[in-house]
PDB file of C-alpha atoms in Angstrom:
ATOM      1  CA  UNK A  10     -13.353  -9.015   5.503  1.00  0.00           C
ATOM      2  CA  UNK A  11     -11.769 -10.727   8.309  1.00  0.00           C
ATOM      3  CA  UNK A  12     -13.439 -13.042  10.795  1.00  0.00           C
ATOM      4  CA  UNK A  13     -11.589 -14.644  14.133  1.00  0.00           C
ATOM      5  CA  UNK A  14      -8.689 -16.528  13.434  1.00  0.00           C
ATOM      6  CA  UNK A  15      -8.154 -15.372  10.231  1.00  0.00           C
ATOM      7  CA  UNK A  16      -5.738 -13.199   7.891  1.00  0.00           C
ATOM      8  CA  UNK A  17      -6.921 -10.221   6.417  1.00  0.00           C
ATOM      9  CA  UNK A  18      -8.276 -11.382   2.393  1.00  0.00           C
ATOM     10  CA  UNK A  19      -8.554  -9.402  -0.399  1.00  0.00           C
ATOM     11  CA  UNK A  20     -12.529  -9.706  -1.622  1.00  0.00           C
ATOM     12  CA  UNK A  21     -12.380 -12.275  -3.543  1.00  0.00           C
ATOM     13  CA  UNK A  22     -10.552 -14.578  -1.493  1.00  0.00           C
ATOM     14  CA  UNK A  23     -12.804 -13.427   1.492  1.00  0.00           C
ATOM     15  CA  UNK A  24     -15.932 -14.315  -0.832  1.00  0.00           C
ATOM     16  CA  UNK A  25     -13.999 -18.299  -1.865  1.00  0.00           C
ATOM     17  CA  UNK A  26     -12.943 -18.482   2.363  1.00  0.00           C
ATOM     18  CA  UNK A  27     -17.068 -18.336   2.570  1.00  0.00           C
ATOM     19  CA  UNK A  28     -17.764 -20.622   0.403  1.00  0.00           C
ATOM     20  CA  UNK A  29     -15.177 -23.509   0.238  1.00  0.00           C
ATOM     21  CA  UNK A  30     -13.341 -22.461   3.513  1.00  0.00           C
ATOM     22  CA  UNK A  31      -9.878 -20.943   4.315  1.00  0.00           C
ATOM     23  CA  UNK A  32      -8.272 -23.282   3.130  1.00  0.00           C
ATOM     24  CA  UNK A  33      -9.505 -23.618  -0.204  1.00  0.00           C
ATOM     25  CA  UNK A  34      -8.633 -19.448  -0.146  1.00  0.00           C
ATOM     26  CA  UNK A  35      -5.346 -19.789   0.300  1.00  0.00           C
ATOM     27  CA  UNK A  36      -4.183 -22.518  -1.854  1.00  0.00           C
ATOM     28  CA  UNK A  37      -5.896 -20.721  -4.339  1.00  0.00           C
ATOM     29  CA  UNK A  38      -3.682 -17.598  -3.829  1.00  0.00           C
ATOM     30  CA  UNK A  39      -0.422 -19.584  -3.337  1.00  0.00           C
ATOM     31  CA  UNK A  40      -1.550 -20.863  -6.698  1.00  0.00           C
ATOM     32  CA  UNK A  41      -2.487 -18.326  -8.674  1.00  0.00           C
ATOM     33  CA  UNK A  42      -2.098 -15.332  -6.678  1.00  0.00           C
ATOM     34  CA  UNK A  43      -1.429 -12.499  -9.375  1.00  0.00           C
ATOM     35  CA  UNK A  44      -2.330 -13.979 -12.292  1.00  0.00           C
ATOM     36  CA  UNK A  45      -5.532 -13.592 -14.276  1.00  0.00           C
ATOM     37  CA  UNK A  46      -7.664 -16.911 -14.867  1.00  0.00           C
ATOM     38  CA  UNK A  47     -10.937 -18.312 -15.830  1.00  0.00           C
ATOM     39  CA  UNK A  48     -13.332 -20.120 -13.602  1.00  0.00           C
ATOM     40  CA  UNK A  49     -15.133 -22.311 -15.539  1.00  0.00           C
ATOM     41  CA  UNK A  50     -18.757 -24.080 -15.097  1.00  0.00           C
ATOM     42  CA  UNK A  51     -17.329 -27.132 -16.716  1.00  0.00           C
ATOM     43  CA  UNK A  52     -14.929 -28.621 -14.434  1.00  0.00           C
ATOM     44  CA  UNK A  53     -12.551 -31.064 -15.310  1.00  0.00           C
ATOM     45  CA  UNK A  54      -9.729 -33.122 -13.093  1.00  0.00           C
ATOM     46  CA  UNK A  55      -6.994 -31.163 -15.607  1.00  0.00           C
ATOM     47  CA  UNK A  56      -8.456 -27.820 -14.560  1.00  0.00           C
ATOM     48  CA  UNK A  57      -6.111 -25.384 -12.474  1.00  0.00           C
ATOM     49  CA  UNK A  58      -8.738 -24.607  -9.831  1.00  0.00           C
ATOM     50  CA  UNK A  59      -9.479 -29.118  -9.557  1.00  0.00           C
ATOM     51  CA  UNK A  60      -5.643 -29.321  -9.158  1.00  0.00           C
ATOM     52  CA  UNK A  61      -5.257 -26.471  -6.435  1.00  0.00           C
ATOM     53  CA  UNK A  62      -8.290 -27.040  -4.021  1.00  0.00           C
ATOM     54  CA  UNK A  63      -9.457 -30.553  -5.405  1.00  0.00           C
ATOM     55  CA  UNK A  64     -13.059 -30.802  -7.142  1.00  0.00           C
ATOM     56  CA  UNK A  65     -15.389 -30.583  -4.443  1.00  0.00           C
ATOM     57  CA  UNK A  66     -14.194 -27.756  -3.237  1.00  0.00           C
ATOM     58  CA  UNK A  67     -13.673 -26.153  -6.955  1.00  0.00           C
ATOM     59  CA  UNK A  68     -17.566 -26.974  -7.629  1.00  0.00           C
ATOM     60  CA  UNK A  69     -18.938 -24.853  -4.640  1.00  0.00           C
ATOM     61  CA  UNK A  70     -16.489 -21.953  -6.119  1.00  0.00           C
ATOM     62  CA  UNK A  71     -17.499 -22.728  -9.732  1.00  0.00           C
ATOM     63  CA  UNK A  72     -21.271 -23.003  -8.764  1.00  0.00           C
ATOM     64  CA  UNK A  73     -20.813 -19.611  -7.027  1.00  0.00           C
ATOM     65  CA  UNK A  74     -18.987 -17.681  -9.579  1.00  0.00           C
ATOM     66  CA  UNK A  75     -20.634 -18.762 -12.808  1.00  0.00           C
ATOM     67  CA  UNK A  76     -24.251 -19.778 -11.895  1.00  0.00           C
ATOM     68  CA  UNK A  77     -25.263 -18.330 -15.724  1.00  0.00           C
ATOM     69  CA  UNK A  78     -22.170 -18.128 -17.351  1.00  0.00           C
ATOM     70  CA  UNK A  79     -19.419 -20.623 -18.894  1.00  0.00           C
ATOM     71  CA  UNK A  80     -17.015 -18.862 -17.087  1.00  0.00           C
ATOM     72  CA  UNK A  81     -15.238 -15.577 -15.377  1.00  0.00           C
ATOM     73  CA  UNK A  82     -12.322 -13.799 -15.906  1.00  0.00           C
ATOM     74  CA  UNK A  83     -10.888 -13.004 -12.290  1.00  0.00           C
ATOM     75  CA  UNK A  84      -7.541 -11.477 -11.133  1.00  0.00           C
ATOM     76  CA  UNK A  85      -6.572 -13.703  -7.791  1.00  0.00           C
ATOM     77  CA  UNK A  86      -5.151 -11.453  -5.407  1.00  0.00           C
ATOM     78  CA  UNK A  87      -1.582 -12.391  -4.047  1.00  0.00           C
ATOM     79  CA  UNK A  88      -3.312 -13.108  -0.238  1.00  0.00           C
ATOM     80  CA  UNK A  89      -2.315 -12.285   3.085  1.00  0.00           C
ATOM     81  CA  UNK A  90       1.052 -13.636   2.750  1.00  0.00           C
ATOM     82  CA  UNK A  91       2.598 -11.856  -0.543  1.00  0.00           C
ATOM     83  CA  UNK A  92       0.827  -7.976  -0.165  1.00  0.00           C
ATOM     84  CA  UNK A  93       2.258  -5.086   0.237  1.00  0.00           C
ATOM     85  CA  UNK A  94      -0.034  -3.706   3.115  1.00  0.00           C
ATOM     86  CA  UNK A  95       0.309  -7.340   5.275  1.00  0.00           C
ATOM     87  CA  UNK A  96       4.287  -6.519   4.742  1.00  0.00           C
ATOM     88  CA  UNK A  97       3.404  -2.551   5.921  1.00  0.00           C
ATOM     89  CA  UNK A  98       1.325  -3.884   8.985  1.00  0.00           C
ATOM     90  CA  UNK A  99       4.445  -6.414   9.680  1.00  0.00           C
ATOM     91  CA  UNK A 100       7.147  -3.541  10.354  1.00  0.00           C
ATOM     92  CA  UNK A 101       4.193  -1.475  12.140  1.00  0.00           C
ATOM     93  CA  UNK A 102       3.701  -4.279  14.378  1.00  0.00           C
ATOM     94  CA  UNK A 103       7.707  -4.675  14.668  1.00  0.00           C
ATOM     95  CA  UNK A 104       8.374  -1.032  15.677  1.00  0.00           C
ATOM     96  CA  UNK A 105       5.220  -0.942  17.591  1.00  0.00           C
ATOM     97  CA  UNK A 106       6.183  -3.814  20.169  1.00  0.00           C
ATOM     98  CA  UNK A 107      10.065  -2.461  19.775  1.00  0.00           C
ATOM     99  CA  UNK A 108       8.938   1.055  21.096  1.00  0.00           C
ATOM    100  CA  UNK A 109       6.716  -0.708  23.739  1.00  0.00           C
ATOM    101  CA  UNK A 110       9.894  -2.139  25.000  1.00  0.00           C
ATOM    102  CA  UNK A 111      11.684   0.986  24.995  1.00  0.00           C
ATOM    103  CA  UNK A 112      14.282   0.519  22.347  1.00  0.00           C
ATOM    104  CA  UNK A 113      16.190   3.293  20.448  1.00  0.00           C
ATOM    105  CA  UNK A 114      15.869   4.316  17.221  1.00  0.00           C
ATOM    106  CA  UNK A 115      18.090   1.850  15.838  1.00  0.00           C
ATOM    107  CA  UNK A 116      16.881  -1.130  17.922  1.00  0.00           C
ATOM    108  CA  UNK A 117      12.816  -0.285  16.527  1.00  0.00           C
ATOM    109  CA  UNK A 118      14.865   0.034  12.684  1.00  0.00           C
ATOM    110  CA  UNK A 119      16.953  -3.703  13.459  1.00  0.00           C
ATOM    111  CA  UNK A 120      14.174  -5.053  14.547  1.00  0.00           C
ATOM    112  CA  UNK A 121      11.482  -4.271  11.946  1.00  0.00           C
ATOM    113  CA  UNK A 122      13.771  -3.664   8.644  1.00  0.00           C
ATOM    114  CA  UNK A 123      13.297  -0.473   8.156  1.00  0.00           C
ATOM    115  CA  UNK A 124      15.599   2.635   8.382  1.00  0.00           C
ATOM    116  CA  UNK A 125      16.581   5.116  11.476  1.00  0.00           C
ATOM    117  CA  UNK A 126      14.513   7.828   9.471  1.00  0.00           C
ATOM    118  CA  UNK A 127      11.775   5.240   9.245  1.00  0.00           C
ATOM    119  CA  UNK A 128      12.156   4.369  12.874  1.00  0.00           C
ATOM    120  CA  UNK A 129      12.256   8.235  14.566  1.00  0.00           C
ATOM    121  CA  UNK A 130       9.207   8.949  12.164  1.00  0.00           C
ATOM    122  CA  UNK A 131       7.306   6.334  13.498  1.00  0.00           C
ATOM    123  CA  UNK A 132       8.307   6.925  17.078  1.00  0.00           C
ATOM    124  CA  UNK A 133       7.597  10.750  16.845  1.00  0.00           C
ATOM    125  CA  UNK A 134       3.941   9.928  15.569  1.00  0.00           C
ATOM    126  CA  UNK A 135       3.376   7.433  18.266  1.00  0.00           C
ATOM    127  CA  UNK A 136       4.345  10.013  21.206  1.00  0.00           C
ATOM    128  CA  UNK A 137       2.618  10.786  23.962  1.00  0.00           C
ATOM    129  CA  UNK A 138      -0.255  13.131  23.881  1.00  0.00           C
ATOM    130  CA  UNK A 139      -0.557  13.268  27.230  1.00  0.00           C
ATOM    131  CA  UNK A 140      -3.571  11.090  28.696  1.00  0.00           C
ATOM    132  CA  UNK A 141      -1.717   8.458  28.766  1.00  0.00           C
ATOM    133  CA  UNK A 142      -2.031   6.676  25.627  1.00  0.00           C
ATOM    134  CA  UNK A 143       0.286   6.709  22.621  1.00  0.00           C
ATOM    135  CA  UNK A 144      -1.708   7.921  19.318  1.00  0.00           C
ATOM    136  CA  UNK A 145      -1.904   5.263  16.509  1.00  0.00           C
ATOM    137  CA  UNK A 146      -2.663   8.056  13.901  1.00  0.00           C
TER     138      UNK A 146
END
């Protein structure tokens, strides 16, 4: 899910961002990101989610997540800043804009941290097809 001015989110981050806001999203995954926990019904000010987002915000979460239960087991996701694919789209963006400016092969690799191979790979599958736009795919 993404909406204007913000990263892309895992799920379940997207579904906290719409209930406590952004913010309370990512503090949560700069907290926890990776790591199984419980959210709890019960809230108390010694409680990991109190201590990450504060306990207003951790009651609209807890409401949402365990209207019927005590709690739920959830794996927080590592967030826009620690995945894999927000690293992959980072060097895509790097060689993209390096190839824009019509650098070599080992300018587009320098600039995005990737290798020549990596670099003339992405290059040849960005050519020109011949209308006048370079393919993304």
């Amino acid at each position: 899910m993404t909406r204007p001015g913000w990263p892309d989110l895992p799920l379940l981050l997207s579904e906290i961002a719409e209930v406590a806001g952004i913010s309370a999203a990512l503090a949560i995954a700069e907290a926890k990101g990776g790591q199984e926990v419980f959210i709890v019904a019960r809230l108390k000010p010694d409680n990991w989610l109190v201590q990450a987002v504060g306990m207003e915000k951790a009651r609209l979460i807890s409401d949402h997540f365990c209207s019927g239960r005590a709690r739920l087991k959830v794996t927080v996701p590592l967030g826009p800043t620690g995945s894999y694919l927000a690293e992959r789209r980072r060097r895509a963006r790097a060689m993209a804009d390096a190839l824009a400016a019509g650098a070599s092969a080992n300018e587009i690799a320098r600039a995005a941290g990737v290798t020549n191979r990596s670099a003339r790979r992405f290059r040849a599958r960005t050519r020109d097809d011949g209308d006048g736009q370079q393919s993304l795919f």
